[in-house]
Coordinates of C-alpha atoms and ligand atoms in Angstrom, one line a residue:
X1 CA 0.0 0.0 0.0
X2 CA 1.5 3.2 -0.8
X3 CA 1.4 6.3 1.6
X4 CA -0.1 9.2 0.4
X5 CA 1.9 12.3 1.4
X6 CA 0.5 16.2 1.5
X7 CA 3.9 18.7 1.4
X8 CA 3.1 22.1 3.1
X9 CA 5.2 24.4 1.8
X10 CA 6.1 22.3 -1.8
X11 CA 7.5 25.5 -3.4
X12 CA 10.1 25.7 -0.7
X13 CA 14.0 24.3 -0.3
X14 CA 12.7 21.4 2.3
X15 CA 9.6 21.0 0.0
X16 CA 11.8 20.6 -3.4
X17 CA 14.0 18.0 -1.4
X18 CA 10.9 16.1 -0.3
X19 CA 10.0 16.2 -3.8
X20 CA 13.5 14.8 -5.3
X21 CA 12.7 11.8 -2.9
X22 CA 9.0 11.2 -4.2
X23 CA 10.2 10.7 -7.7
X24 CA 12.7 8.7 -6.5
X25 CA 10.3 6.4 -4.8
X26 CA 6.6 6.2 -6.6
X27 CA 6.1 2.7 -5.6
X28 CA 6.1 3.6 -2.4
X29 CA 4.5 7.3 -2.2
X30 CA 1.4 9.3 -3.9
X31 CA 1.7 13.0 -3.7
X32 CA -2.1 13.7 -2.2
X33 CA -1.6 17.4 -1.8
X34 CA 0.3 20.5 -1.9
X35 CA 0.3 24.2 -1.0
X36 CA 2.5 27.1 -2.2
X37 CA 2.5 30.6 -1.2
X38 CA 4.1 32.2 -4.0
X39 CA 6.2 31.1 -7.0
X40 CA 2.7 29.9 -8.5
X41 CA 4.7 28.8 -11.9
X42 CA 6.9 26.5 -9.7
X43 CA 3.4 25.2 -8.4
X44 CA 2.3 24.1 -11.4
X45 CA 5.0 22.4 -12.2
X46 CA 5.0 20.1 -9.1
X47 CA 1.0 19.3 -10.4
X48 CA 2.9 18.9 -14.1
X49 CA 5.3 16.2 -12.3
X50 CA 3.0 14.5 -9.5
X51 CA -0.4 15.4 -10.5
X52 CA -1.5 15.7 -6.6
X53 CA -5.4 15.7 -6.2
X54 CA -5.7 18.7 -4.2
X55 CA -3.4 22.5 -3.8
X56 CA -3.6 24.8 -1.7
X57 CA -2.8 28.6 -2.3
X58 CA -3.6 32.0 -1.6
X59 CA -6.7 33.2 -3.1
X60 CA -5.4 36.2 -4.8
X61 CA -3.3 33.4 -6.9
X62 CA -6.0 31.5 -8.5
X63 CA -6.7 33.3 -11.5
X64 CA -2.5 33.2 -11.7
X65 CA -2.3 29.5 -11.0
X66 CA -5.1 29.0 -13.4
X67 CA -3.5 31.3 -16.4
X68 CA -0.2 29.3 -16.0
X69 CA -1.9 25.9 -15.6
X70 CA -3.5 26.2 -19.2
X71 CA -0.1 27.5 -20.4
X72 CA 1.6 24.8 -19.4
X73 CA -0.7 22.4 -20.4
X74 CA -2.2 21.1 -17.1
X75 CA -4.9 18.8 -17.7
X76 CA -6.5 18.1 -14.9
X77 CA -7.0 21.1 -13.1
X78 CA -6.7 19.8 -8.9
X79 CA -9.1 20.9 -6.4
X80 CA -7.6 24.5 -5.2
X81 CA -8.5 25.0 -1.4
X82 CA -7.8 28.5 -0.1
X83 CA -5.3 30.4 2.6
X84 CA -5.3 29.2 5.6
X85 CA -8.3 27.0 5.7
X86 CA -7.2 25.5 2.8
X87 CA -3.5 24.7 4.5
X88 CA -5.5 23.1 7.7
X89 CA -7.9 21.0 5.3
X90 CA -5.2 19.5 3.3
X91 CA -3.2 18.6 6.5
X92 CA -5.9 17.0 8.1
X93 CA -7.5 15.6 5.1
X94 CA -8.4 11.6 5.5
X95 CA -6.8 10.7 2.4
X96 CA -3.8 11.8 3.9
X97 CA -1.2 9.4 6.1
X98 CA 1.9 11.5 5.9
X99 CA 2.3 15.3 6.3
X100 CA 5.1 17.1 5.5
X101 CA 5.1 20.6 7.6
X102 CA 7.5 22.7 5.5
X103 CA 6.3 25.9 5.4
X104 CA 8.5 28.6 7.7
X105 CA 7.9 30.9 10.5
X106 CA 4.5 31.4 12.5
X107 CA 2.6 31.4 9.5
X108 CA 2.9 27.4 9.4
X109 CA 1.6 26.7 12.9
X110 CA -2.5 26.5 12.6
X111 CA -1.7 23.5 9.5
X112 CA 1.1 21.9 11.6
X113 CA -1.1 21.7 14.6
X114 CA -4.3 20.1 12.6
X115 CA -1.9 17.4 11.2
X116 CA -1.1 16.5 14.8
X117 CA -4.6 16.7 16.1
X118 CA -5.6 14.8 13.1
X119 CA -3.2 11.5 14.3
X120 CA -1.1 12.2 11.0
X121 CA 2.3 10.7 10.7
X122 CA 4.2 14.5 10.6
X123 CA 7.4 15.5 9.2
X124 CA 8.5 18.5 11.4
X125 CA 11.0 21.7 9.4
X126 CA 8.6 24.2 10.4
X127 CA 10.6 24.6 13.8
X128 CA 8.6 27.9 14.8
X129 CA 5.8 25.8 14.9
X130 CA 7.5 24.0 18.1
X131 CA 9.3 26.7 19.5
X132 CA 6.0 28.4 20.0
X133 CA 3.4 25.4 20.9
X134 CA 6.2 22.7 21.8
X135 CA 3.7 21.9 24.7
X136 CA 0.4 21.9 23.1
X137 CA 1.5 20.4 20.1
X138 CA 2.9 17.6 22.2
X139 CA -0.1 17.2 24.0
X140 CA -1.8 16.8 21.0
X141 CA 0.0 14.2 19.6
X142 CA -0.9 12.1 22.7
X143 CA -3.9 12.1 22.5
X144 CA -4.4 12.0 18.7
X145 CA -1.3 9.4 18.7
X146 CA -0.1 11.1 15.7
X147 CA 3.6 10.5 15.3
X148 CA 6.0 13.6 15.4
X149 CA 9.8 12.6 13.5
X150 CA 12.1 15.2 13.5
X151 CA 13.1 16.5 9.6
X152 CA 15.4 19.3 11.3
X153 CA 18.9 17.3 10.9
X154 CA 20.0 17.9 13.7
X155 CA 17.1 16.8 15.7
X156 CA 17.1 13.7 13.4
X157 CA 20.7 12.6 14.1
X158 CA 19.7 12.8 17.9
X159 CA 16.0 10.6 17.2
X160 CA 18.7 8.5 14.9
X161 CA 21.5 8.5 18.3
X162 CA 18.7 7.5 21.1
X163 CA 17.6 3.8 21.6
X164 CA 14.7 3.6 19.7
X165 CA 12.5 3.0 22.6
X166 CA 13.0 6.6 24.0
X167 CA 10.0 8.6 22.0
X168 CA 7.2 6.0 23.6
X169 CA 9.2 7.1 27.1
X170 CA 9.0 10.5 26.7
X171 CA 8.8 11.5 30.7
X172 CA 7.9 14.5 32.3
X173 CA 10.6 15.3 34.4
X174 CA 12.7 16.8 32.0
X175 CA 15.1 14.6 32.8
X176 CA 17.1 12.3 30.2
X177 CA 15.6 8.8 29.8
X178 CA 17.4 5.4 29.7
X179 CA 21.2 5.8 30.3
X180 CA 21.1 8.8 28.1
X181 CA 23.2 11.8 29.8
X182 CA 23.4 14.4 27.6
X183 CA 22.7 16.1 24.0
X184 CA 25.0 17.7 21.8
X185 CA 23.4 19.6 19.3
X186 CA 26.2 20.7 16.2
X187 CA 26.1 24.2 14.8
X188 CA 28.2 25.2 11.5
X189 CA 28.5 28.3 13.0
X190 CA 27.6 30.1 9.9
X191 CA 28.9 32.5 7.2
X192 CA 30.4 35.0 10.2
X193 CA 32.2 32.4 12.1
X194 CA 35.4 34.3 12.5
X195 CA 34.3 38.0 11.5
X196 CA 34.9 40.4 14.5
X197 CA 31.8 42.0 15.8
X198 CA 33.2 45.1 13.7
X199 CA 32.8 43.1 10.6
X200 CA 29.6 41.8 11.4
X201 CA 28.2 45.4 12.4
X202 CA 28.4 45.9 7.7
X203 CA 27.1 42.6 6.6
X204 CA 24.8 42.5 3.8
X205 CA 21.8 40.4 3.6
X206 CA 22.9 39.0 0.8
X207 CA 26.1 37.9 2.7
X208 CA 23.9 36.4 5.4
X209 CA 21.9 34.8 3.2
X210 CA 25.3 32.5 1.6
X211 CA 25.8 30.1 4.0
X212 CA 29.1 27.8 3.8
X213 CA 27.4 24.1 4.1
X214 CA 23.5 24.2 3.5
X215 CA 21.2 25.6 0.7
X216 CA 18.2 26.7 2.5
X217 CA 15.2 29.7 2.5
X218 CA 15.9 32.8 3.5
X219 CA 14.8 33.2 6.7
X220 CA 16.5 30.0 8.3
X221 CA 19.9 31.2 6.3
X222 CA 19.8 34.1 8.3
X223 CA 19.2 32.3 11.6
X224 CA 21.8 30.3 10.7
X225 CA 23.7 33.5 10.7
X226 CA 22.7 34.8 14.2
X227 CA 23.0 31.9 15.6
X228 CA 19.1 32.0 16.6
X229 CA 18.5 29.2 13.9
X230 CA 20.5 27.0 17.1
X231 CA 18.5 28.7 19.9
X232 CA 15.2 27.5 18.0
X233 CA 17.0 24.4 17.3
X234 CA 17.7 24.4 21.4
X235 CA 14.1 25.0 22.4
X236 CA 12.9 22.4 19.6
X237 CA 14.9 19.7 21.0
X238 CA 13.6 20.1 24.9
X239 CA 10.2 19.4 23.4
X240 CA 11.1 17.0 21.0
X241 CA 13.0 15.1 23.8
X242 CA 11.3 15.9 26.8
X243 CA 14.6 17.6 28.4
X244 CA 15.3 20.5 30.0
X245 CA 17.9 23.0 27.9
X246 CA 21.0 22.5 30.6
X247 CA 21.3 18.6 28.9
X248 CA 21.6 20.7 25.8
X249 CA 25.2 22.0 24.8
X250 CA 25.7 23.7 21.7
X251 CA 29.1 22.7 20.0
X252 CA 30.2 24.4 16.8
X253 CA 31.1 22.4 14.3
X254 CA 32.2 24.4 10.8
X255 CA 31.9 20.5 8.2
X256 CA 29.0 20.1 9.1
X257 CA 29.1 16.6 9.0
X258 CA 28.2 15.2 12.4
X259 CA 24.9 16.5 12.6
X260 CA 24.6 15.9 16.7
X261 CA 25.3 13.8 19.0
X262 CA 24.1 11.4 22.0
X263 CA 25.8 11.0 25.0
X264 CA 25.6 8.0 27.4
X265 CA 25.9 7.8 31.0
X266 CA 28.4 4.7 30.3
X267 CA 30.9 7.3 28.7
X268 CA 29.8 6.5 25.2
X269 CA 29.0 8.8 22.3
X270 CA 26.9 8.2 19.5
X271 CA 27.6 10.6 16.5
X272 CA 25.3 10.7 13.2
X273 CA 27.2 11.6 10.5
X274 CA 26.7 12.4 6.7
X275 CA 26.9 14.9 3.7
X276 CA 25.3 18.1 4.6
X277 CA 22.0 17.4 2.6
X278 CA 18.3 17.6 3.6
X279 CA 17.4 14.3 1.5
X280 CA 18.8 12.0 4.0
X281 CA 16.9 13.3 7.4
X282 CA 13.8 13.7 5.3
X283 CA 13.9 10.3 3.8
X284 CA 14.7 8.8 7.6
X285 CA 11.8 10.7 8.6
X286 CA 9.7 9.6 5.8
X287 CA 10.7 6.0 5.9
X288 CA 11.4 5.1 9.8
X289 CA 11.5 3.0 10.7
X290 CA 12.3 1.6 7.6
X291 CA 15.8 2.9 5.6
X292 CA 15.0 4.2 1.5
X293 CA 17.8 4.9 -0.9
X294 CA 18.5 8.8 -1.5
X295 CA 21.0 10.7 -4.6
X296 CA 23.0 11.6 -1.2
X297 CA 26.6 11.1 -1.8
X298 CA 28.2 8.5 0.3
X299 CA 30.5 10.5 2.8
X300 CA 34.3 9.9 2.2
X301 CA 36.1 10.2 5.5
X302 CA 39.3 10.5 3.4
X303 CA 37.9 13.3 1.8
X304 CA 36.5 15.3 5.0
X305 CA 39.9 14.0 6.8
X306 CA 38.9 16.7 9.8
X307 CA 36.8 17.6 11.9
X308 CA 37.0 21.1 14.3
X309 CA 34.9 21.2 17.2
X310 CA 34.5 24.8 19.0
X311 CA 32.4 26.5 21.6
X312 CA 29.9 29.1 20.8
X313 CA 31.2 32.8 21.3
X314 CA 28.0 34.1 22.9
X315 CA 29.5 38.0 22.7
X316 CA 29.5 37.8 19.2
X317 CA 26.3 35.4 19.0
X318 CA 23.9 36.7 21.7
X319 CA 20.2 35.0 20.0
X320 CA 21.8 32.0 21.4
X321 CA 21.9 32.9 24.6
X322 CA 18.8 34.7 24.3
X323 CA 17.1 31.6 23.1
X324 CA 18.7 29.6 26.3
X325 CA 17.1 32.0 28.6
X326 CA 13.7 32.1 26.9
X327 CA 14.0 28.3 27.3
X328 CA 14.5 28.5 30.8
X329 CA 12.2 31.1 31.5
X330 CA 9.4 28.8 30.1
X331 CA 5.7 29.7 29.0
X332 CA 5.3 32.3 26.2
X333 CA 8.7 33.0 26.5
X334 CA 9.8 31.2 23.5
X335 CA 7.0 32.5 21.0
X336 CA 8.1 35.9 22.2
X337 CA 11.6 35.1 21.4
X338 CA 10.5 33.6 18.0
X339 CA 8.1 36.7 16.9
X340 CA 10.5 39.2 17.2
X341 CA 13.2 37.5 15.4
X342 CA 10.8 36.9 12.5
X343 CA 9.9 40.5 12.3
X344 CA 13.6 41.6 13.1
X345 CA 14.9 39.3 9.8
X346 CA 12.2 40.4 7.7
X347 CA 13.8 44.0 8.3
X348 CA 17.2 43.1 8.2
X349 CA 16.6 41.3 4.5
X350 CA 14.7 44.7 3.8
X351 CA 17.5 46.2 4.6
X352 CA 15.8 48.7 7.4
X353 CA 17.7 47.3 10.4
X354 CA 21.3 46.0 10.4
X355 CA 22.7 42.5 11.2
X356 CA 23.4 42.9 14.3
X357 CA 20.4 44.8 14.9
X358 CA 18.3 41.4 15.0
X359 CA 19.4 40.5 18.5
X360 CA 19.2 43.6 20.0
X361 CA 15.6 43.8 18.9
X362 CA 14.8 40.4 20.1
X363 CA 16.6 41.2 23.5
X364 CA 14.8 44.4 23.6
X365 CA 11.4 42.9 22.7
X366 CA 11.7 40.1 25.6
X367 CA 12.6 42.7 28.3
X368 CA 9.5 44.3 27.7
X369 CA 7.4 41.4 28.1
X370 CA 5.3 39.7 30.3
X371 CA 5.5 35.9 30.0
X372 CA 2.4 33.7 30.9
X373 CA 1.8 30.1 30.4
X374 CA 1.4 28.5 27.4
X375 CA -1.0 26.0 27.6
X376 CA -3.5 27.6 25.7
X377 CA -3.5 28.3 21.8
X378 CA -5.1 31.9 22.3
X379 CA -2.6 33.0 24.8
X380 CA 0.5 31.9 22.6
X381 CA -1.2 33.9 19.3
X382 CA -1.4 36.6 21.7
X383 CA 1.8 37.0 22.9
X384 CA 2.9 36.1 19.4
X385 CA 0.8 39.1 18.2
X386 CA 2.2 41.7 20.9
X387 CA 6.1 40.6 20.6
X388 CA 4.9 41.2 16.6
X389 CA 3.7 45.0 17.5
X390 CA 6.4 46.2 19.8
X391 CA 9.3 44.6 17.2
X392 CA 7.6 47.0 14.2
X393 CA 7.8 49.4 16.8
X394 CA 11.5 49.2 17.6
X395 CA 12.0 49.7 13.8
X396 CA 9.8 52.8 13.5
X397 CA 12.0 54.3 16.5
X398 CA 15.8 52.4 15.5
X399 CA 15.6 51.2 12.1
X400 CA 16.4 53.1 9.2
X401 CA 13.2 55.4 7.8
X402 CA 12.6 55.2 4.3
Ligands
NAD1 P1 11.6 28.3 2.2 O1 11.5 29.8 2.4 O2 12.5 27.8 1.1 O3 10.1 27.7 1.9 C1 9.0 28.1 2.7 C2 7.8 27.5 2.2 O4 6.7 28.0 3.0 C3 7.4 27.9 0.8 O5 6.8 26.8 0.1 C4 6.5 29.1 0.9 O6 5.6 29.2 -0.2 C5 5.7 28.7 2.2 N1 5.3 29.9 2.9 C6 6.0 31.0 3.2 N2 5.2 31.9 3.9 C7 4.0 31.3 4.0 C8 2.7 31.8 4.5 N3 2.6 33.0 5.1 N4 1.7 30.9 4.5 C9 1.8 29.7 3.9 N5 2.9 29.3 3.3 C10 4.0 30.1 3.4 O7 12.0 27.7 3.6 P2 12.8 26.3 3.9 O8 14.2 26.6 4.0 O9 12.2 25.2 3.1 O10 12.3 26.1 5.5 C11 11.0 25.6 5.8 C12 11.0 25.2 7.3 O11 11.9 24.2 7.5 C13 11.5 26.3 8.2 O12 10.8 26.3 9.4 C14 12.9 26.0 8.5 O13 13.4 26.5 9.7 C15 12.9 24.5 8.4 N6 14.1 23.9 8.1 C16 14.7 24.1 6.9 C17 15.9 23.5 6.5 C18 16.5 23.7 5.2 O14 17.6 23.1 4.9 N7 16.0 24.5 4.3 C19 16.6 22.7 7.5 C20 16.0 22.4 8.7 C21 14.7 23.0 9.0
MG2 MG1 18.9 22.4 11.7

């Protein structure tokens, strides 16, 4: 029987990879569904390729998708479902077994969320997602008994490192489970590794956007930049894991090819390694706990010869640290966190604040907030909503005015 998979966020650089592994495998998958938010003619080409029953898109594209469509010589026109709705339909659709959740920032949660409360197998990129509702999502997925496998490679390697027993023993102490001792979570460090802060006070956005090891959206190449892509990466694994953030160390790691690392109170440590490429955590989390082929090339240890192992400079890389604390400090701490840096790279890639700029917004933004539990879906949106206001409100009074 062949699963039949729904890709939110198709258009995107984790939605192209899942599709390269697809073609690769159509005896074993059926593309059900797709959405896109722009790059409409790239949309129809995925319905050229897969023919998927069902898109969904904004509704100010349909007359677009439907223009290119007919160019292009789509014949069967799918079923177009609409904005957000649309996005929460398709991932909680019953034809659906699998659902990729690949669309970034905030604006992926609501979709992410129904695929867990509809029981769905679910491929987690969208990171946000987490680092906003870790707990309700979670909760969710217990009592929906939808299964949650970590697409973020790093968070894979760990799921790949821990005995495979330790999901199903998720605990609420926060404390690490069955003779596991401690999390390493690998960073490349990005494209500013070794500038001074001096340097990093002129980068471009283009600059931030070039990153040494992975090709990836915009938004998560600039985390990667700041460092905050590892902060989110810190808060997703305490919910993926069920651990609190001081079993979490962050250890730089410029190759980029262990991806993290498990260690055991026995004095072992388990290391996945592999070519930095999205295909093979996506086709682990696709497959698991089965193994499918992937156009990954093998790693050649000859080749890589080294590898260099640092720790994080938190003077020159403060979201990390910022992350950590909002970690620690629990609630709606996180979505605050997670908010602000949205709003604060959506500026820098316009250009109205500069690099550096980022942190001191989101450091800014948290010291003037108020953090409450977040238990409930309505509070989180709320605090998400706020941290939103008073970050376009540090631009209007720091950033540069048009
Ligand atoms: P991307 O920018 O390449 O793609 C984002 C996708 O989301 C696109 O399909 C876009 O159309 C859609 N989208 C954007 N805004 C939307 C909105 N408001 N409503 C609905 N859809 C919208 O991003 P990406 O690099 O593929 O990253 C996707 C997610 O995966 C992010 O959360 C990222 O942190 C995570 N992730 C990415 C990588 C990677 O290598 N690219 C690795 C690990 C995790
Ligand atoms: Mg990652």
């Amino acid at each position: 029987m062949k699963q039949s998979v729904a890709i939110l966020g198709a258009t995107g650089s984790i939605g192209q990879s899942t599709l390269k592994i697809l073609a690769d495998h159509p005896d074993k998958y059926h593309l059900y569904a797709i959405s896109g938010f722009h790059r409409i003619a790239e949309l129809v080409d995925i319905c050229l390729q897969f023919q998927p029953e069902v898109v969904a898109l904004p509704q100010g594209y349909v007359g677009l998708f439907k223009d290119i469509a007919a160019q292009k010589g789509l014949k069967q026109l799918p079923e177009l479902l609409l904005d957000e709705a649309g996005l929460v339909a398709i991932a909680s659709a019953s034809e659906v077994d699998v659902v990729m959740a690949a669309i970034v920032g905030a604006a992926g949660l609501s979709s992410t969320l129904a695929a867990v409360k509809a029981g769905k197998r679910v491929l987690l990129a969208n990171k946000e997602a987490l680092v906003m509702a870790g707990e309700i999502m979670l909760a969710e997925a217990e009592k929906s008994g939808a299964l949650v496998l970590p697409v973020d490679s790093e968070h894979n390697a760990i799921f790949q490192c821990l005995p495979q027993q330790y999901f199903s023993h998720r605990q609420h102490n926060k404390q690490p489970q069955l003779g596991v001792s401690r999390l390493l979570l690998t960073a490349s460090g990005g494209p500013f590794l070794n500038f001074s802060l001096a340097q990093m006070q002129q980068v471009t956005p283009a600059q931030a956007c070039k990153h040494p090891n992975w090709s990836m959206g915009q938004k998560i190449s600039v985390d990667s930049a700041t460092l905050m892509n590892k902060g989110l990466e810190l808060i997703e694994a305490c919910h993926l894991f069920a651990i609190s953030e001081h079993f979490v160390t962050v250890v730089i790691h410029p190759q980029s090819i262990i991806h993290s690392m498990v260690q055991y109170i026995d004095g072992s440590t388990l290391a996945q390694m592999g070519n930095p490429d999205m295909c093979t955590p996506i086709a682990h989390a696709l497959a698991w706990p089965e193994r499918i082929s992937t156009q990954v090339k093998m790693l050649d240890l000859f080749d890589v010869q080294k590898l260099d192992f640092c720790p994080p400079d938190l003077e020159k890389f403060p979201a990390l640290k910022l992350a950590r604390q909002s970690m620690r400090e629990g609630g709606t701490a996180p979505s605050i966190l997670n908010a602000a840096n949205e709003i604060a790279v959506a500026a820098f890639l316009q250009e109205k604040i500069g690099f550096l700029d980022i942190a001191n917004l989101v450091d800014a933004v948290l010291q003037q907030s108020q953090f409450e539990s977040a238990d409930d879906l309505n509070v989180v949106l709320a605090a998400d909503q706020c941290a939103r206001d008073n970050a376009a409100h540090w631009i209007r009074q720091y950033g540069v005015q048009a």
